[in-house]
Short mmCIF file of C-alpha atoms in Angstrom, two decimals:
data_model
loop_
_atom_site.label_atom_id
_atom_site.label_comp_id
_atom_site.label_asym_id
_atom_site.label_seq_id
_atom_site.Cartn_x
_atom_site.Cartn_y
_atom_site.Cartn_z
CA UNK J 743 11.94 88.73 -96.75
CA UNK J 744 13.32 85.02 -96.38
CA UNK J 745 10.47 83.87 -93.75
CA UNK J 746 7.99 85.67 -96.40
CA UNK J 747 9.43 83.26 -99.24
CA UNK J 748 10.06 80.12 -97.07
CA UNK J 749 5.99 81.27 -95.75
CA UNK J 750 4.85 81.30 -99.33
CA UNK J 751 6.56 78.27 -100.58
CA UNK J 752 5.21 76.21 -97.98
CA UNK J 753 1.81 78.18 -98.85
CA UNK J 754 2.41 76.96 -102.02
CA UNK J 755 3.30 73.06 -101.71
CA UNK J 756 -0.33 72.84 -99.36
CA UNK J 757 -1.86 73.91 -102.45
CA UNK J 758 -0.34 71.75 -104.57
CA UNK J 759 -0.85 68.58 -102.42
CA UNK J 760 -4.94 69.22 -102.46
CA UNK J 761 -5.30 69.55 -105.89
CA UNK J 762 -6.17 66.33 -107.20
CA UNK J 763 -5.85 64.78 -111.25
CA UNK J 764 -8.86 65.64 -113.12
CA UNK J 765 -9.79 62.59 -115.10
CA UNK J 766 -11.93 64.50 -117.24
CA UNK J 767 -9.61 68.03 -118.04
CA UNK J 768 -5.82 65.96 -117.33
CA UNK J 769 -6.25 62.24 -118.16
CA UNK J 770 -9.42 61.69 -120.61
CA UNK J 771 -7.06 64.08 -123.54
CA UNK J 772 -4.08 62.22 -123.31
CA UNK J 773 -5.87 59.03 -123.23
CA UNK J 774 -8.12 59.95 -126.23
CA UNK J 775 -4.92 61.30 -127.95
CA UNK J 776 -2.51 58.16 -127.62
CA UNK J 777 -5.06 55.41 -127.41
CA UNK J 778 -8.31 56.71 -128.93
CA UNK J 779 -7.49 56.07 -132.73
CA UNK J 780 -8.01 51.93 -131.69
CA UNK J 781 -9.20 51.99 -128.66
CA UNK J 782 -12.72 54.52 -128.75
CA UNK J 783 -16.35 53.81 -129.50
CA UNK J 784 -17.64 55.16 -132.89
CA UNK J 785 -17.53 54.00 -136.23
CA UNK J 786 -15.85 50.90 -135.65
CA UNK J 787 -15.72 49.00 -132.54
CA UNK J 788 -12.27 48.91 -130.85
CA UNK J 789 -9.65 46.73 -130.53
CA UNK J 790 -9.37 44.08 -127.39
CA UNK J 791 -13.14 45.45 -126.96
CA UNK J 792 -11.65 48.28 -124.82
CA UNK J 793 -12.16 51.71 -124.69
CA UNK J 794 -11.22 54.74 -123.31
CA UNK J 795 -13.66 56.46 -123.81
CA UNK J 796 -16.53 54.01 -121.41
CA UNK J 797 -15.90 54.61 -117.40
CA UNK J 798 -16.73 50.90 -117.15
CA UNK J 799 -13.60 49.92 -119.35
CA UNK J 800 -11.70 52.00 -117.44
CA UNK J 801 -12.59 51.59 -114.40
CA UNK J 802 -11.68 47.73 -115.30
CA UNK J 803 -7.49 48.35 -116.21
CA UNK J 804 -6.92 50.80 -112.90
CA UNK J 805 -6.63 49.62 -110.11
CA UNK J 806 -7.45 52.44 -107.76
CA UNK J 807 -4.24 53.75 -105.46
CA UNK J 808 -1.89 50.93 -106.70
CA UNK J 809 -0.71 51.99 -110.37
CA UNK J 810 1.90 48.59 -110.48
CA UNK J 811 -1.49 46.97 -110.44
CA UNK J 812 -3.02 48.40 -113.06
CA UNK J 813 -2.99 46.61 -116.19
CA UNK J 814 -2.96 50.60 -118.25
CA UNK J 815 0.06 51.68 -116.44
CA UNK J 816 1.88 48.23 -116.98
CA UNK J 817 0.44 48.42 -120.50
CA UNK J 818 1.91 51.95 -121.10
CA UNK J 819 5.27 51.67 -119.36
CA UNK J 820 6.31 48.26 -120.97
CA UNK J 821 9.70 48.45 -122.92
CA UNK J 822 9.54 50.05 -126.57
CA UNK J 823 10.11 46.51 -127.82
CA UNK J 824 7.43 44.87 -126.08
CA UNK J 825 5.35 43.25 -128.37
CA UNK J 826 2.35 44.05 -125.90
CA UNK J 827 3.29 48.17 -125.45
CA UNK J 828 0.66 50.39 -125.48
CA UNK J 829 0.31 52.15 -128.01
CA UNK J 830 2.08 49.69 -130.30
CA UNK J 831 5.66 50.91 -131.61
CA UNK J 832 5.09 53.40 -134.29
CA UNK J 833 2.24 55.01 -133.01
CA UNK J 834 3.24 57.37 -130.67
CA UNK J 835 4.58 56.66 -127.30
CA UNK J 836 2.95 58.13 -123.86
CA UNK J 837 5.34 60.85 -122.57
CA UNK J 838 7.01 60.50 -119.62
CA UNK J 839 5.29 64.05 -117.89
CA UNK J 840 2.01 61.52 -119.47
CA UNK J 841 2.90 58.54 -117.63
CA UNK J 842 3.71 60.82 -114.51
CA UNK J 843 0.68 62.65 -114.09
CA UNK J 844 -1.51 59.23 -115.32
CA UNK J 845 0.48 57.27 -112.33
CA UNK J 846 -0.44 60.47 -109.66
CA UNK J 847 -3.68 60.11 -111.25
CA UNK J 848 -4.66 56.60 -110.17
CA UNK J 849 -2.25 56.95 -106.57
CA UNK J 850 -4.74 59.13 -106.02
CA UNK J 851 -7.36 56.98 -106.14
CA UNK J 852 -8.44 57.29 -109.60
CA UNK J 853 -11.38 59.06 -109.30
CA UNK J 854 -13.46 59.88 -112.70
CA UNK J 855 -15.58 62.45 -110.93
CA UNK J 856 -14.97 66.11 -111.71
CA UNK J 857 -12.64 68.03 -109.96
CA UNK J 858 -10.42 64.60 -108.93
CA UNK J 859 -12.71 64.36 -105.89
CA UNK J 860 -12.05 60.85 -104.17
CA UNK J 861 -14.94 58.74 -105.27
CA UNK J 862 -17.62 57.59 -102.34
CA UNK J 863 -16.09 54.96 -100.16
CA UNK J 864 -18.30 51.60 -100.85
CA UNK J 865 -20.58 50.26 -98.17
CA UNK J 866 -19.58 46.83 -97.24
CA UNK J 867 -20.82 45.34 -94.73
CA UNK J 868 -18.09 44.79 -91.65
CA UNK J 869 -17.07 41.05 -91.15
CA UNK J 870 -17.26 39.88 -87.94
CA UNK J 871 -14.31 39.94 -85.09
CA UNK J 872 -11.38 37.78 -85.91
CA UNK J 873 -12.64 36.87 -89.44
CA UNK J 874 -10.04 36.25 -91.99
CA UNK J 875 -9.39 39.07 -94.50
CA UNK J 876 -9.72 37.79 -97.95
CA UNK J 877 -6.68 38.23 -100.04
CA UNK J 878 -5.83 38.00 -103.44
CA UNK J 879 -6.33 34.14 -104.94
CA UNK J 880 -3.00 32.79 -105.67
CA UNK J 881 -1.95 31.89 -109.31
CA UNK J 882 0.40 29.41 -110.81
CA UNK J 883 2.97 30.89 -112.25
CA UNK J 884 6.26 29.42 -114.21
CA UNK J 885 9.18 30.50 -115.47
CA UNK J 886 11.26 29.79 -118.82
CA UNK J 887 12.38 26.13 -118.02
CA UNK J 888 8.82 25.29 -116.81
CA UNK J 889 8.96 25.27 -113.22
CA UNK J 890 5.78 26.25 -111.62
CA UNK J 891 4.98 28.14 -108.33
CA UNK J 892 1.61 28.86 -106.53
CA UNK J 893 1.84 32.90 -105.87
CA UNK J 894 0.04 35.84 -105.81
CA UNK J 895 0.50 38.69 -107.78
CA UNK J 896 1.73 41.67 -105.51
CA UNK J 897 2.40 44.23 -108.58
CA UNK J 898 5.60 45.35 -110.91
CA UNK J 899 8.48 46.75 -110.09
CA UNK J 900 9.04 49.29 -112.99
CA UNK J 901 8.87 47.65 -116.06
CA UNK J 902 10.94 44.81 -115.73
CA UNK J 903 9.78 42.88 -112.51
CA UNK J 904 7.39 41.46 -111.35
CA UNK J 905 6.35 41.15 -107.30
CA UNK J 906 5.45 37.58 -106.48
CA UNK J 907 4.17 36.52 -102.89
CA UNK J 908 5.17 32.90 -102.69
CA UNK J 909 2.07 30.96 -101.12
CA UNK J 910 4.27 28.46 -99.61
CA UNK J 911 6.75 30.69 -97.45
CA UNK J 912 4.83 34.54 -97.48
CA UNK J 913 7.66 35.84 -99.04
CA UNK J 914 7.24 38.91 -101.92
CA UNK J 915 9.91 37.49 -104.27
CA UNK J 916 11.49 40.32 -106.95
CA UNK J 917 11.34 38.15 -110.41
CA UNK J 918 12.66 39.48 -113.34
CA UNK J 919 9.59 39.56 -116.22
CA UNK J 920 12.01 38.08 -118.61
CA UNK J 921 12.74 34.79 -116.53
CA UNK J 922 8.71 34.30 -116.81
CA UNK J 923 6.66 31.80 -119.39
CA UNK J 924 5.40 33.58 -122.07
CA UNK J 925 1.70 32.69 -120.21
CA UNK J 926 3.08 34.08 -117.34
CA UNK J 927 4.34 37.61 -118.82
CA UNK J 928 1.08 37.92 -120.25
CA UNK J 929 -0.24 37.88 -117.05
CA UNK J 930 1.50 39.85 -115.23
CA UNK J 931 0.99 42.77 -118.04
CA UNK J 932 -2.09 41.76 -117.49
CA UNK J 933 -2.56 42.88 -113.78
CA UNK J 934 -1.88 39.37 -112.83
CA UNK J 935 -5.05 38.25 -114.68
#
């Protein structure tokens, strides 16, 4: 009877793992329910020109497989006081199991095709032997006394850090948000935009 469970659960956990997020039947509702009273296309046109409801707006916060990246899960998971939370204070927070399954949902690649399917891989063309992979262009950033740094933006840490690869040294540096220019905060809510 135990090898039948232990059999089954394990049965069980392989199902699990290939089931990806539907965009369309998980994340699309709670999106449309939290966001879509400002940020839709209808009547009005919606704030910050973004909404959730065009692929193409979407497709333009997530940042496919790396959810610190994205500027909708930094947006969504930004302290209650944050004067740039999403949705603004008062107008009903994203749930935790909401943020959860939204974060597995772009881990996963963020697909928008039914089903969660991975979308097609693009077709680039392959750069040549010993060509340098392009990276990420480094920013300035600066912090609260005004002291500026050339880095790129590696992603957040939660809601309160930000990941900064120092040009200079190579070195992924663990900054606290709050120790940032207000410019600087901005951007890194931003997706490091």
């Amino acid at each position: 009877m135990k090898a039948a469970l232990v059999t089954l659960a394990a049965g069980l956990s392989i199902v699990t793992a290939a089931s990806a997020v539907d965009y369309a039947r998980e994340i699309a509702p709670i999106l449309n329910q939290r966001c879509g009273e400002c940020h839709k296309t209808g009547s009005k046109k919606p704030k910050g020109d973004f909404a959730v409801n065009r692929i193409e707006d979407m497709q333009k916060q997530v940042k496919a497989g790396e959810p610190q990246k994205s500027s909708l899960m930094i947006s969504i998971t930004l302290p209650e006081d944050d004067e740039d939370v999403m949705p603004p204070k008062g107008k009903g927070k994203v749930t935790a199991q909401e943020i959860a399954k939204i974060r597995t949902w772009i881990t996963e690649g963020a697909s928008f095709t039914p089903g969660g399917a991975p979308p097609a891989p693009a077709v680039t063309p392959a750069a040549p032997a010993g060509a340098p992979v392009a990276a990420a262009a480094p920013q300035k950033w600066k912090n609260t006394t005004g002291t500026e740094i050339e880095a790129v933006f590696e992603g957040m840490d939660g809601t309160d850090f930000v990941l900064l690869k120092v040009v200079a040294t190579g070195t992924v540096h663990k900054v606290p948000l709050a120790s940032l220019s207000p410019e600087s905060q901005t951007m890194a809510k931003n997706g490091g935009k």
